GROMACS .gro file of C-alpha atoms in nm:
model
  275
    1MET     CA    1   2.595   1.651   0.199
    2SER     CA    2   2.351   1.899   0.042
    3ALA     CA    3   1.993   1.922   0.165
    4ALA     CA    4   1.756   1.671   0.012
    5ARG     CA    5   1.378   1.681  -0.002
    6ALA     CA    6   1.101   1.422  -0.031
    7ALA     CA    7   0.727   1.428   0.029
    8VAL     CA    8   0.396   1.248   0.003
    9LEU     CA    9   0.139   1.381  -0.243
   10GLY     CA   10  -0.230   1.304  -0.270
   11SER     CA   11  -0.582   1.422  -0.206
   12PRO     CA   12  -0.672   1.394   0.073
   13VAL     CA   13  -0.328   1.369   0.231
   14ALA     CA   14  -0.355   1.529   0.577
   15HIS     CA   15  -0.411   1.191   0.742
   16SER     CA   16  -0.101   1.033   0.586
   17LEU     CA   17   0.138   0.854   0.820
   18SER     CA   18   0.419   0.870   0.565
   19PRO     CA   19   0.588   1.183   0.707
   20VAL     CA   20   0.620   1.017   1.048
   21LEU     CA   21   0.765   0.698   0.899
   22HIS     CA   22   1.011   0.863   0.660
   23ARG     CA   23   1.133   1.118   0.913
   24ALA     CA   24   1.199   0.838   1.163
   25ALA     CA   25   1.404   0.661   0.897
   26TYR     CA   26   1.609   0.972   0.823
   27ALA     CA   27   1.676   1.028   1.194
   28GLY     CA   28   1.793   0.669   1.240
   29MET     CA   29   2.015   0.686   0.931
   30GLY     CA   30   2.177   1.013   1.029
   31LEU     CA   31   2.030   1.192   0.728
   32ASP     CA   32   2.000   1.524   0.909
   33ASP     CA   33   1.981   1.721   0.585
   34TRP     CA   34   1.682   1.526   0.453
   35SER     CA   35   1.326   1.655   0.496
   36TYR     CA   36   0.989   1.497   0.422
   37ASP     CA   37   0.659   1.683   0.392
   38ALA     CA   38   0.300   1.635   0.276
   39PHE     CA   39   0.128   1.826  -0.005
   40GLU     CA   40  -0.234   1.823  -0.114
   41VAL     CA   41  -0.210   1.757  -0.487
   42GLY     CA   42  -0.493   1.641  -0.712
   43GLU     CA   43  -0.464   1.447  -1.034
   44ASP     CA   44  -0.483   1.756  -1.257
   45ALA     CA   45  -0.216   1.938  -1.055
   46LEU     CA   46   0.054   1.668  -1.047
   47GLU     CA   47   0.222   1.763  -1.375
   48GLY     CA   48   0.260   2.125  -1.266
   49PHE     CA   49   0.386   2.025  -0.922
   50LEU     CA   50   0.656   1.806  -1.075
   51ALA     CA   51   0.761   2.077  -1.319
   52ASP     CA   52   0.830   2.315  -1.030
   53LEU     CA   53   1.066   2.083  -0.841
   54ASP     CA   54   1.432   2.174  -0.822
   55GLY     CA   55   1.739   1.953  -0.796
   56SER     CA   56   1.712   1.911  -0.420
   57TRP     CA   57   1.421   1.669  -0.457
   58ARG     CA   58   1.497   1.297  -0.423
   59GLY     CA   59   1.158   1.129  -0.419
   60LEU     CA   60   0.782   1.138  -0.385
   61SER     CA   61   0.534   0.900  -0.226
   62LEU     CA   62   0.203   0.899  -0.412
   63THR     CA   63  -0.138   0.818  -0.269
   64MET     CA   64  -0.475   0.825  -0.441
   65PRO     CA   65  -0.565   0.959  -0.689
   66LEU     CA   66  -0.214   0.995  -0.833
   67LYS     CA   67  -0.093   0.638  -0.880
   68ARG     CA   68  -0.211   0.596  -1.237
   69VAL     CA   69  -0.135   0.941  -1.378
   70ALA     CA   70   0.219   0.917  -1.238
   71LEU     CA   71   0.298   0.649  -1.496
   72SER     CA   72   0.243   0.894  -1.782
   73LEU     CA   73   0.460   1.162  -1.617
   74ALA     CA   74   0.762   0.940  -1.549
   75ASP     CA   75   1.074   0.906  -1.764
   76SER     CA   76   1.097   0.538  -1.675
   77VAL     CA   77   0.857   0.288  -1.521
   78SER     CA   78   0.955  -0.032  -1.342
   79ASP     CA   79   0.816  -0.357  -1.481
   80LEU     CA   80   0.621  -0.407  -1.159
   81ALA     CA   81   0.453  -0.064  -1.169
   82ALA     CA   82   0.366  -0.114  -1.535
   83LYS     CA   83   0.209  -0.455  -1.473
   84VAL     CA   84   0.017  -0.338  -1.166
   85GLY     CA   85  -0.098  -0.028  -1.352
   86GLY     CA   86   0.003   0.221  -1.087
   87ALA     CA   87   0.303   0.380  -0.916
   88ASN     CA   88   0.311   0.490  -0.554
   89THR     CA   89   0.672   0.611  -0.581
   90LEU     CA   90   0.866   0.854  -0.796
   91VAL     CA   91   1.244   0.852  -0.751
   92LEU     CA   92   1.394   1.181  -0.865
   93ARG     CA   93   1.756   1.175  -0.975
   94ASP     CA   94   1.963   1.364  -1.234
   95GLY     CA   95   1.656   1.543  -1.363
   96ARG     CA   96   1.469   1.221  -1.433
   97ARG     CA   97   1.162   1.062  -1.277
   98ALA     CA   98   1.156   0.686  -1.218
   99ALA     CA   99   0.818   0.538  -1.128
  100ASP     CA  100   0.794   0.231  -0.908
  101ASN     CA  101   0.546   0.039  -0.695
  102THR     CA  102   0.632  -0.053  -0.336
  103ASP     CA  103   0.277  -0.150  -0.232
  104VAL     CA  104   0.332  -0.505  -0.354
  105HIS     CA  105   0.651  -0.532  -0.149
  106GLY     CA  106   0.463  -0.398   0.153
  107ILE     CA  107   0.190  -0.660   0.126
  108VAL     CA  108   0.429  -0.948   0.062
  109THR     CA  109   0.653  -0.856   0.354
  110ALA     CA  110   0.363  -0.800   0.594
  111LEU     CA  111   0.213  -1.139   0.514
  112ARG     CA  112   0.546  -1.321   0.528
  113GLU     CA  113   0.623  -1.168   0.868
  114ALA     CA  114   0.291  -1.309   0.990
  115GLY     CA  115   0.374  -1.654   0.853
  116LEU     CA  116   0.114  -1.629   0.578
  117ASP     CA  117   0.334  -1.719   0.282
  118GLY     CA  118   0.211  -2.076   0.247
  119VAL     CA  119  -0.161  -2.027   0.185
  120ALA     CA  120  -0.325  -2.199  -0.111
  121SER     CA  121  -0.644  -1.996  -0.151
  122ALA     CA  122  -0.742  -1.633  -0.101
  123LEU     CA  123  -1.046  -1.411  -0.122
  124VAL     CA  124  -0.994  -1.042  -0.204
  125LEU     CA  125  -1.267  -0.799  -0.102
  126GLY     CA  126  -1.280  -0.506  -0.345
  127GLY     CA  127  -1.159  -0.456  -0.700
  128GLY     CA  128  -0.969  -0.127  -0.701
  129ALA     CA  129  -0.602  -0.032  -0.721
  130THR     CA  130  -0.513  -0.190  -0.387
  131ALA     CA  131  -0.684  -0.512  -0.492
  132ALA     CA  132  -0.464  -0.514  -0.803
  133SER     CA  133  -0.151  -0.483  -0.586
  134ALA     CA  134  -0.287  -0.757  -0.360
  135LEU     CA  135  -0.326  -0.996  -0.654
  136ALA     CA  136   0.032  -0.923  -0.760
  137ALA     CA  137   0.149  -0.991  -0.405
  138LEU     CA  138  -0.051  -1.314  -0.380
  139SER     CA  139   0.115  -1.435  -0.698
  140ARG     CA  140   0.455  -1.387  -0.533
  141LEU     CA  141   0.336  -1.587  -0.235
  142GLY     CA  142   0.236  -1.879  -0.454
  143VAL     CA  143  -0.140  -1.859  -0.396
  144SER     CA  144  -0.307  -2.078  -0.655
  145ARG     CA  145  -0.678  -2.004  -0.608
  146VAL     CA  146  -0.815  -1.650  -0.577
  147ALA     CA  147  -1.164  -1.502  -0.575
  148VAL     CA  148  -1.239  -1.130  -0.601
  149ALA     CA  149  -1.559  -1.008  -0.435
  150VAL     CA  150  -1.713  -0.684  -0.562
  151ARG     CA  151  -2.055  -0.519  -0.561
  152SER     CA  152  -2.086  -0.562  -0.938
  153PRO     CA  153  -1.866  -0.770  -1.174
  154GLU     CA  154  -1.749  -0.475  -1.385
  155ARG     CA  155  -1.578  -0.328  -1.078
  156ALA     CA  156  -1.334  -0.620  -1.083
  157ALA     CA  157  -1.237  -0.601  -1.450
  158GLU     CA  158  -0.914  -0.407  -1.403
  159ALA     CA  159  -0.799  -0.611  -1.103
  160ILE     CA  160  -0.871  -0.934  -1.290
  161GLU     CA  161  -0.665  -0.810  -1.584
  162VAL     CA  162  -0.375  -0.721  -1.353
  163GLY     CA  163  -0.398  -1.062  -1.187
  164ALA     CA  164  -0.376  -1.232  -1.525
  165ARG     CA  165  -0.050  -1.045  -1.598
  166PHE     CA  166   0.094  -1.213  -1.288
  167GLY     CA  167  -0.045  -1.556  -1.373
  168VAL     CA  168  -0.335  -1.534  -1.129
  169SER     CA  169  -0.671  -1.648  -1.262
  170ALA     CA  170  -0.937  -1.506  -1.031
  171GLN     CA  171  -1.303  -1.595  -0.994
  172VAL     CA  172  -1.539  -1.300  -0.955
  173VAL     CA  173  -1.816  -1.315  -0.696
  174ARG     CA  174  -2.060  -1.056  -0.567
  175LEU     CA  175  -2.011  -0.920  -0.217
  176ASP     CA  176  -2.368  -1.014  -0.132
  177GLU     CA  177  -2.289  -1.374  -0.229
  178LEU     CA  178  -1.967  -1.396  -0.027
  179ASP     CA  179  -2.039  -1.746   0.101
  180ALA     CA  180  -1.976  -1.877  -0.249
  181ALA     CA  181  -1.605  -1.791  -0.211
  182LEU     CA  182  -1.565  -1.921   0.144
  183PRO     CA  183  -1.386  -2.092   0.302
  184ALA     CA  184  -1.048  -1.957   0.193
  185ASP     CA  185  -0.713  -1.972   0.371
  186LEU     CA  186  -0.674  -1.593   0.359
  187VAL     CA  187  -0.916  -1.303   0.319
  188VAL     CA  188  -0.766  -0.974   0.197
  189SER     CA  189  -0.992  -0.675   0.255
  190THR     CA  190  -0.906  -0.374   0.040
  191LEU     CA  191  -1.233  -0.201   0.128
  192PRO     CA  192  -1.207   0.144   0.290
  193GLY     CA  193  -1.317   0.245   0.639
  194ARG     CA  194  -1.620   0.056   0.768
  195ALA     CA  195  -1.718  -0.086   0.428
  196ALA     CA  196  -1.621  -0.439   0.534
  197ASP     CA  197  -1.814  -0.437   0.865
  198ALA     CA  198  -2.107  -0.625   0.713
  199PHE     CA  199  -1.883  -0.920   0.625
  200ALA     CA  200  -1.727  -0.965   0.968
  201GLU     CA  201  -1.945  -1.256   1.075
  202PRO     CA  202  -1.911  -1.483   0.769
  203VAL     CA  203  -1.537  -1.419   0.735
  204ALA     CA  204  -1.473  -1.487   1.105
  205ALA     CA  205  -1.687  -1.802   1.097
  206SER     CA  206  -1.495  -1.935   0.797
  207GLY     CA  207  -1.173  -1.972   0.996
  208ALA     CA  208  -0.972  -1.768   0.744
  209ALA     CA  209  -0.673  -1.554   0.828
  210LEU     CA  210  -0.725  -1.185   0.751
  211PHE     CA  211  -0.520  -0.906   0.598
  212ASP     CA  212  -0.711  -0.577   0.631
  213VAL     CA  213  -0.551  -0.278   0.457
  214VAL     CA  214  -0.718  -0.031   0.695
  215TYR     CA  215  -0.485   0.095   0.969
  216ALA     CA  216  -0.696   0.362   1.140
  217PRO     CA  217  -0.923   0.335   1.322
  218TRP     CA  218  -0.798  -0.003   1.439
  219PRO     CA  219  -0.913  -0.268   1.488
  220THR     CA  220  -1.189  -0.268   1.230
  221ALA     CA  221  -1.503  -0.466   1.307
  222LEU     CA  222  -1.379  -0.726   1.059
  223ALA     CA  223  -1.038  -0.756   1.225
  224HIS     CA  224  -1.195  -0.773   1.572
  225ALA     CA  225  -1.431  -1.051   1.465
  226VAL     CA  226  -1.157  -1.264   1.309
  227ASP     CA  227  -0.927  -1.210   1.608
  228THR     CA  228  -1.203  -1.303   1.853
  229ALA     CA  229  -1.269  -1.620   1.652
  230GLY     CA  230  -0.903  -1.715   1.688
  231GLY     CA  231  -0.796  -1.626   1.335
  232ARG     CA  232  -0.466  -1.465   1.244
  233VAL     CA  233  -0.495  -1.092   1.165
  234VAL     CA  234  -0.257  -0.860   0.982
  235GLY     CA  235  -0.340  -0.488   0.978
  236GLY     CA  236  -0.277  -0.225   0.716
  237PHE     CA  237  -0.008  -0.056   0.921
  238GLU     CA  238   0.232  -0.341   0.847
  239MET     CA  239   0.182  -0.293   0.473
  240LEU     CA  240   0.224   0.084   0.510
  241LEU     CA  241   0.543   0.038   0.710
  242HIS     CA  242   0.712  -0.198   0.469
  243GLN     CA  243   0.617  -0.010   0.154
  244ALA     CA  244   0.769   0.300   0.320
  245VAL     CA  245   1.086   0.108   0.406
  246ARG     CA  246   1.124   0.016   0.041
  247GLN     CA  247   1.064   0.377  -0.062
  248VAL     CA  248   1.341   0.496   0.170
  249VAL     CA  249   1.579   0.247   0.009
  250LEU     CA  250   1.487   0.367  -0.340
  251MET     CA  251   1.506   0.737  -0.257
  252THR     CA  252   1.825   0.735  -0.049
  253GLY     CA  253   2.011   0.454  -0.225
  254ARG     CA  254   2.086   0.298   0.114
  255ASP     CA  255   1.962  -0.028   0.262
  256ASP     CA  256   2.044   0.036   0.630
  257VAL     CA  257   1.686   0.144   0.700
  258PRO     CA  258   1.586   0.134   1.072
  259VAL     CA  259   1.264  -0.064   1.035
  260GLU     CA  260   1.193  -0.095   1.406
  261ALA     CA  261   1.244   0.278   1.466
  262MET     CA  262   0.996   0.347   1.188
  263ARG     CA  263   0.752   0.096   1.335
  264ALA     CA  264   0.777   0.251   1.681
  265ALA     CA  265   0.725   0.603   1.545
  266GLY     CA  266   0.424   0.499   1.341
  267GLU     CA  267   0.262   0.310   1.627
  268ALA     CA  268   0.319   0.603   1.862
  269GLU     CA  269   0.154   0.842   1.616
  270LEU     CA  270  -0.146   0.613   1.570
  271ALA     CA  271  -0.183   0.588   1.948
  272ARG     CA  272  -0.167   0.967   1.976
  273ARG     CA  273  -0.435   1.011   1.712
  274SER     CA  274  -0.669   0.763   1.876
  275ALA     CA  275  -0.624   0.904   2.229
   0.00000   0.00000   0.00000
């Protein structure tokens, strides 16, 4: 088999856990000729980067801020990526670029593994690209009532539009009026870093389960509060893991992906970084 290349692109990208996860998959699958790297690539540089790739390239993982622009640079776009409005994956084959979205799969699988596929109501904190993927995932899980909490209503416009494409009608509330959307069966925080710290107390007191997309540093104040209150908590690492598993399937064309080896490698790297 000839050498094959893949990589994660974004800006910033140095913190990405994707190389650890994908390399662990290749090792477990015996793909000794496959390599996976990370490249700092901004939105304006993506077109040029893609133009310089040779036939050894099999796929790219895309982080912010590349998920939207990738749609316009692809030869084909999956229905899911088109409806979500962003692609985190480009599969490269026979000189063509196929855009897809595995974030939704990652969220759905993470929540189902935690037994959270039977919730009726959800509250999504944040209105960006990850919130849009979360609404798509919640639609697949059969959630019937959703609220989106943002600092100002216009920040939720795109996510609300995406939700509507998946049959999810979402109520918009302000983050400083969070109590209006509680209680909910599940709270999904798509806020970065420590941005959700201020909401730890009301969310924990509501008795909701929590899915927090942050994976480092972990636990977040929000996750710690919900866990201490006895609520079920799912961290962002689980989403990251399962979206990467799906990417490996798409890029290699194989479904014998060693999920547990990837999980172990990712957890070991996170432990190393936090030591």
